[in-house]
mmCIF file of C-alpha atoms in Angstrom:
data_model
loop_
_atom_site.group_PDB
_atom_site.id
_atom_site.type_symbol
_atom_site.label_atom_id
_atom_site.label_comp_id
_atom_site.label_asym_id
_atom_site.label_seq_id
_atom_site.Cartn_x
_atom_site.Cartn_y
_atom_site.Cartn_z
ATOM 1 C CA LEU A 1029 0.000 0.000 0.000
ATOM 2 C CA ALA A 1030 1.225 3.464 -0.898
ATOM 3 C CA LYS A 1031 2.544 5.623 1.917
ATOM 4 C CA THR A 1032 1.079 9.092 2.328
ATOM 5 C CA THR A 1033 2.639 12.282 3.653
ATOM 6 C CA GLN A 1034 0.583 15.230 4.844
ATOM 7 C CA PRO A 1035 1.233 18.211 7.124
ATOM 8 C CA ILE A 1036 0.990 17.472 10.817
ATOM 9 C CA SER A 1037 -1.068 20.557 11.552
ATOM 10 C CA MET A 1038 -2.667 23.606 9.952
ATOM 11 C CA ASP A 1039 -4.341 26.730 11.237
ATOM 12 C CA SER A 1040 -7.060 28.743 9.566
ATOM 13 C CA TYR A 1041 -9.765 31.278 10.308
ATOM 14 C CA GLU A 1042 -13.485 31.100 9.899
ATOM 15 C CA GLY A 1043 -14.665 31.806 6.377
ATOM 16 C CA GLN A 1044 -11.370 30.946 4.714
ATOM 17 C CA GLU A 1045 -10.750 28.187 2.212
ATOM 18 C CA VAL A 1046 -8.450 25.451 3.485
ATOM 19 C CA ASN A 1047 -6.369 23.256 1.220
ATOM 20 C CA ILE A 1048 -4.642 20.199 2.665
ATOM 21 C CA THR A 1049 -2.180 18.518 0.344
ATOM 22 C CA CYS A 1050 -1.185 14.887 0.585
ATOM 23 C CA SER A 1051 1.687 13.286 -1.284
ATOM 24 C CA HIS A 1052 1.577 9.657 -2.344
ATOM 25 C CA ASN A 1053 4.492 9.102 -4.699
ATOM 26 C CA ASN A 1054 4.091 5.328 -4.849
ATOM 27 C CA ILE A 1055 0.404 5.245 -5.689
ATOM 28 C CA ALA A 1056 -0.526 2.226 -7.757
ATOM 29 C CA THR A 1057 -2.696 2.138 -10.833
ATOM 30 C CA ASN A 1058 -5.643 0.601 -8.975
ATOM 31 C CA ASP A 1059 -5.411 2.815 -5.880
ATOM 32 C CA TYR A 1060 -8.121 5.267 -4.925
ATOM 33 C CA ILE A 1061 -7.558 8.366 -2.775
ATOM 34 C CA THR A 1062 -9.862 8.801 0.181
ATOM 35 C CA TRP A 1063 -10.142 11.461 2.874
ATOM 36 C CA TYR A 1064 -11.644 10.979 6.313
ATOM 37 C CA GLN A 1065 -12.404 13.479 9.069
ATOM 38 C CA GLN A 1066 -12.237 12.709 12.782
ATOM 39 C CA PHE A 1067 -13.557 14.766 15.668
ATOM 40 C CA PRO A 1068 -12.446 14.092 19.259
ATOM 41 C CA SER A 1069 -14.155 11.097 20.843
ATOM 42 C CA GLN A 1070 -15.672 10.026 17.524
ATOM 43 C CA GLY A 1071 -14.777 7.549 14.833
ATOM 44 C CA PRO A 1072 -13.490 8.808 11.476
ATOM 45 C CA ARG A 1073 -16.072 9.943 8.965
ATOM 46 C CA PHE A 1074 -15.785 9.662 5.189
ATOM 47 C CA ILE A 1075 -15.434 12.992 3.387
ATOM 48 C CA ILE A 1076 -14.590 12.324 -0.224
ATOM 49 C CA GLN A 1077 -12.961 9.833 -2.573
ATOM 50 C CA GLY A 1078 -11.490 10.088 -6.031
ATOM 51 C CA TYR A 1079 -9.353 8.396 -8.621
ATOM 52 C CA LYS A 1080 -8.293 11.246 -10.910
ATOM 53 C CA THR A 1081 -9.023 14.875 -11.858
ATOM 54 C CA LYS A 1082 -11.565 16.562 -9.621
ATOM 55 C CA VAL A 1083 -14.338 15.353 -7.377
ATOM 56 C CA THR A 1084 -16.763 17.629 -5.583
ATOM 57 C CA ASN A 1085 -19.510 16.945 -3.093
ATOM 58 C CA GLU A 1086 -21.525 19.030 -0.671
ATOM 59 C CA VAL A 1087 -18.683 19.072 1.852
ATOM 60 C CA ALA A 1088 -15.394 19.322 -0.028
ATOM 61 C CA SER A 1089 -13.509 19.110 -3.293
ATOM 62 C CA LEU A 1090 -10.674 16.762 -4.128
ATOM 63 C CA PHE A 1091 -8.117 17.735 -6.728
ATOM 64 C CA ILE A 1092 -5.898 15.050 -8.212
ATOM 65 C CA PRO A 1093 -3.249 15.959 -10.822
ATOM 66 C CA ALA A 1094 -2.610 13.781 -13.839
ATOM 67 C CA ASP A 1095 0.369 11.961 -12.302
ATOM 68 C CA ARG A 1096 -1.707 11.179 -9.173
ATOM 69 C CA LYS A 1097 1.359 11.519 -6.941
ATOM 70 C CA SER A 1098 -0.446 14.015 -4.758
ATOM 71 C CA SER A 1099 -3.939 15.188 -3.975
ATOM 72 C CA THR A 1100 -5.479 18.237 -2.347
ATOM 73 C CA LEU A 1101 -8.518 18.322 -0.139
ATOM 74 C CA SER A 1102 -10.242 21.685 -0.349
ATOM 75 C CA LEU A 1103 -12.673 22.833 2.325
ATOM 76 C CA PRO A 1104 -14.539 25.987 1.283
ATOM 77 C CA ARG A 1105 -15.318 28.643 3.890
ATOM 78 C CA VAL A 1106 -14.404 26.684 7.007
ATOM 79 C CA SER A 1107 -16.174 27.178 10.308
ATOM 80 C CA LEU A 1108 -15.159 26.390 13.882
ATOM 81 C CA SER A 1109 -16.881 23.032 13.553
ATOM 82 C CA ASP A 1110 -14.382 21.988 10.889
ATOM 83 C CA THR A 1111 -11.688 21.761 13.551
ATOM 84 C CA ALA A 1112 -10.700 18.102 13.342
ATOM 85 C CA VAL A 1113 -8.056 15.671 12.164
ATOM 86 C CA TYR A 1114 -8.078 14.945 8.436
ATOM 87 C CA TYR A 1115 -6.656 11.707 7.083
ATOM 88 C CA CYS A 1116 -5.502 11.058 3.546
ATOM 89 C CA LEU A 1117 -5.566 7.398 2.561
ATOM 90 C CA VAL A 1118 -4.508 5.577 -0.551
ATOM 91 C CA GLY A 1119 -5.357 1.983 -1.141
ATOM 92 C CA LEU A 1120 -6.524 -0.753 -3.392
ATOM 93 C CA ILE A 1121 -10.240 -1.175 -3.601
ATOM 94 C CA SER A 1122 -11.320 -4.432 -5.131
ATOM 95 C CA GLY A 1123 -14.728 -5.923 -4.705
ATOM 96 C CA GLY A 1124 -15.337 -6.576 -1.052
ATOM 97 C CA TYR A 1125 -11.765 -5.900 -0.032
ATOM 98 C CA ASN A 1126 -11.174 -2.366 1.147
ATOM 99 C CA LYS A 1127 -8.120 -1.890 3.338
ATOM 100 C CA LEU A 1128 -7.356 1.519 4.760
ATOM 101 C CA ILE A 1129 -3.970 2.487 6.184
ATOM 102 C CA PHE A 1130 -4.238 5.602 8.313
ATOM 103 C CA GLY A 1131 -1.279 7.907 8.914
ATOM 104 C CA ALA A 1132 -1.143 10.485 11.687
ATOM 105 C CA GLY A 1133 -3.359 12.882 9.762
ATOM 106 C CA THR A 1134 -3.454 16.672 9.659
ATOM 107 C CA ARG A 1135 -4.812 18.508 12.679
ATOM 108 C CA LEU A 1136 -6.773 21.482 11.417
ATOM 109 C CA ALA A 1137 -7.539 24.234 13.902
ATOM 110 C CA VAL A 1138 -10.064 26.851 12.808
ATOM 111 C CA HIS A 1139 -9.959 30.096 14.774
ATOM 112 C CA PRO A 1140 -12.665 32.741 15.142
ATOM 113 C CA GLU B 1064 -30.391 4.116 9.074
ATOM 114 C CA ALA B 1065 -28.789 3.235 12.410
ATOM 115 C CA GLY B 1066 -25.040 3.568 12.607
ATOM 116 C CA VAL B 1067 -22.405 1.214 13.913
ATOM 117 C CA ALA B 1068 -23.000 0.481 17.595
ATOM 118 C CA GLN B 1069 -20.255 -0.274 20.076
ATOM 119 C CA SER B 1070 -20.213 -1.080 23.773
ATOM 120 C CA PRO B 1071 -19.033 -0.305 26.282
ATOM 121 C CA ARG B 1072 -17.977 3.271 25.513
ATOM 122 C CA TYR B 1073 -15.406 3.297 28.292
ATOM 123 C CA LYS B 1074 -13.567 0.588 30.186
ATOM 124 C CA ILE B 1075 -10.887 0.708 32.862
ATOM 125 C CA ILE B 1076 -9.078 -2.471 33.821
ATOM 126 C CA GLU B 1077 -5.849 -3.488 35.501
ATOM 127 C CA LYS B 1078 -3.033 -5.044 33.562
ATOM 128 C CA ARG B 1079 -3.283 -8.802 33.131
ATOM 129 C CA GLN B 1080 -7.063 -8.665 33.290
ATOM 130 C CA SER B 1081 -9.228 -9.559 30.316
ATOM 131 C CA VAL B 1082 -11.705 -7.359 28.473
ATOM 132 C CA ALA B 1083 -14.183 -7.737 25.634
ATOM 133 C CA PHE B 1084 -15.676 -5.208 23.252
ATOM 134 C CA TRP B 1085 -18.834 -5.624 21.239
ATOM 135 C CA CYS B 1086 -19.772 -4.233 17.839
ATOM 136 C CA ASN B 1087 -23.020 -4.278 15.913
ATOM 137 C CA PRO B 1088 -22.459 -3.127 12.312
ATOM 138 C CA ILE B 1089 -24.926 -1.422 10.035
ATOM 139 C CA SER B 1090 -27.588 -3.866 8.936
ATOM 140 C CA GLY B 1091 -26.615 -5.697 5.781
ATOM 141 C CA HIS B 1092 -22.949 -4.753 5.885
ATOM 142 C CA ALA B 1093 -20.900 -7.814 5.092
ATOM 143 C CA THR B 1094 -17.487 -6.338 5.912
ATOM 144 C CA LEU B 1095 -16.504 -5.529 9.484
ATOM 145 C CA TYR B 1096 -13.257 -4.022 10.756
ATOM 146 C CA TRP B 1097 -11.644 -3.537 14.157
ATOM 147 C CA TYR B 1098 -9.104 -0.750 14.570
ATOM 148 C CA GLN B 1099 -6.897 0.311 17.451
ATOM 149 C CA GLN B 1100 -6.260 4.028 17.829
ATOM 150 C CA ILE B 1101 -3.591 5.136 20.266
ATOM 151 C CA LEU B 1102 -3.776 8.741 21.413
ATOM 152 C CA GLY B 1103 -2.316 11.084 18.814
ATOM 153 C CA GLN B 1104 -2.099 8.438 16.095
ATOM 154 C CA GLY B 1105 -4.306 7.336 13.250
ATOM 155 C CA PRO B 1106 -6.364 4.147 13.536
ATOM 156 C CA LYS B 1107 -4.500 0.896 12.920
ATOM 157 C CA LEU B 1108 -6.363 -2.026 11.396
ATOM 158 C CA LEU B 1109 -6.381 -5.078 13.651
ATOM 159 C CA ILE B 1110 -8.694 -7.426 11.790
ATOM 160 C CA GLN B 1111 -11.120 -7.469 8.874
ATOM 161 C CA PHE B 1112 -14.053 -9.859 8.461
ATOM 162 C CA GLN B 1113 -16.016 -10.620 5.318
ATOM 163 C CA ASN B 1114 -19.261 -12.099 6.656
ATOM 164 C CA ASN B 1115 -17.961 -14.488 9.324
ATOM 165 C CA GLY B 1116 -14.594 -15.168 7.691
ATOM 166 C CA VAL B 1117 -11.318 -13.404 8.438
ATOM 167 C CA VAL B 1118 -9.883 -11.496 5.457
ATOM 168 C CA ASP B 1119 -6.911 -9.842 7.146
ATOM 169 C CA ASP B 1120 -5.555 -10.241 10.680
ATOM 170 C CA SER B 1121 -1.923 -9.569 9.917
ATOM 171 C CA GLN B 1122 -1.628 -6.829 12.565
ATOM 172 C CA LEU B 1123 -3.603 -8.556 15.289
ATOM 173 C CA PRO B 1124 -1.377 -9.553 18.269
ATOM 174 C CA LYS B 1125 -2.702 -13.069 18.319
ATOM 175 C CA ASP B 1126 -1.007 -14.027 21.554
ATOM 176 C CA ARG B 1127 -3.411 -11.782 23.458
ATOM 177 C CA PHE B 1128 -6.052 -10.494 21.050
ATOM 178 C CA SER B 1129 -8.874 -12.497 19.532
ATOM 179 C CA ALA B 1130 -11.947 -11.602 17.549
ATOM 180 C CA GLU B 1131 -14.939 -13.420 16.235
ATOM 181 C CA ARG B 1132 -18.004 -12.802 14.124
ATOM 182 C CA LEU B 1133 -19.841 -16.061 14.445
ATOM 183 C CA LYS B 1134 -23.070 -15.334 12.573
ATOM 184 C CA GLY B 1135 -21.684 -12.742 10.204
ATOM 185 C CA VAL B 1136 -23.347 -9.881 12.062
ATOM 186 C CA ASP B 1137 -22.164 -8.837 15.541
ATOM 187 C CA SER B 1138 -18.525 -9.098 16.479
ATOM 188 C CA THR B 1139 -16.511 -9.219 19.683
ATOM 189 C CA LEU B 1140 -12.883 -8.286 20.231
ATOM 190 C CA LYS B 1141 -11.157 -9.698 23.289
ATOM 191 C CA ILE B 1142 -7.875 -8.910 24.985
ATOM 192 C CA GLN B 1143 -6.450 -11.439 27.420
ATOM 193 C CA PRO B 1144 -4.306 -10.570 29.284
ATOM 194 C CA ALA B 1145 -4.211 -6.804 28.836
ATOM 195 C CA LYS B 1146 -1.002 -4.791 28.902
ATOM 196 C CA LEU B 1147 -0.473 -1.119 29.638
ATOM 197 C CA GLU B 1148 0.276 -0.458 25.954
ATOM 198 C CA ASP B 1149 -3.203 -1.698 25.017
ATOM 199 C CA SER B 1150 -4.659 1.570 26.337
ATOM 200 C CA ALA B 1151 -6.338 3.010 23.268
ATOM 201 C CA VAL B 1152 -9.650 3.565 21.549
ATOM 202 C CA TYR B 1153 -10.970 0.488 19.778
ATOM 203 C CA LEU B 1154 -13.003 1.367 16.736
ATOM 204 C CA CYS B 1155 -15.354 -0.856 14.806
ATOM 205 C CA ALA B 1156 -16.308 -0.070 11.220
ATOM 206 C CA SER B 1157 -18.459 -1.723 8.596
ATOM 207 C CA ARG B 1158 -18.954 -1.548 4.862
ATOM 208 C CA SER B 1159 -21.424 -3.020 2.441
ATOM 209 C CA LYS B 1160 -19.928 -5.467 -0.019
ATOM 210 C CA GLY B 1161 -20.165 -4.344 -3.593
ATOM 211 C CA GLN B 1162 -20.802 -0.736 -2.714
ATOM 212 C CA ARG B 1163 -19.379 0.927 -5.796
ATOM 213 C CA ASP B 1164 -20.558 4.515 -5.712
ATOM 214 C CA HIS B 1165 -17.778 5.095 -3.281
ATOM 215 C CA TYR B 1166 -15.908 2.825 -0.940
ATOM 216 C CA GLU B 1167 -16.842 4.162 2.444
ATOM 217 C CA GLN B 1168 -16.313 2.646 5.828
ATOM 218 C CA TYR B 1169 -18.766 3.633 8.551
ATOM 219 C CA PHE B 1170 -17.182 3.910 11.983
ATOM 220 C CA GLY B 1171 -18.701 3.475 15.400
ATOM 221 C CA PRO B 1172 -17.966 5.832 18.315
ATOM 222 C CA GLY B 1173 -15.308 3.543 19.723
ATOM 223 C CA THR B 1174 -14.520 2.047 23.127
ATOM 224 C CA ARG B 1175 -11.906 3.875 25.159
ATOM 225 C CA LEU B 1176 -9.820 1.347 27.094
ATOM 226 C CA THR B 1177 -7.547 2.375 29.941
ATOM 227 C CA VAL B 1178 -5.215 -0.250 31.362
ATOM 228 C CA THR B 1179 -3.712 0.632 34.756
#
């Protein structure tokens, strides 16, 4: 499974756009890129997943360049409630087999 | 739709004692996972079940940890005997087989274990 590297922590202010970049130089052809969010005392929660180019949902956007060696999670207009740990994961997804390898994640602190 | 249920939410035991955690996945989800999350770290996969069969237990310390999912629904994770380094949050997650719109695992709230 490809190893991921992301910043340990980030700070932002309410209303700003936050971009968290993750590098995954050894991503394999069949690997997807997935981002999870975790609040204190809760389990991780799925945010977004993509394979290439751009994916957007009601919560975030995921930008993946053509070489797929990195990806960027974009959170538009963050609020205090977006303070959490964000995990970037890369892994093979095949049928019923879906293995996730979590790193330490990025601790995002949103300030008033 | 009800989420993944776990119990207990908190447990304090002394080292060398045994403890068991219970997980009830989302109805119909064939795949069930147990993770260990040590404070300040990301979750680490301990074991993955597909129905009642083990798919991956490569990181499960089998000398003290065991898990079962006898009827392909609920699951229990047991530690016997516990060590101080087992203090962590134990997370259960589930996923529906063949879910192709996106491959999402649904996590429970976790059980916080403190070993003294």
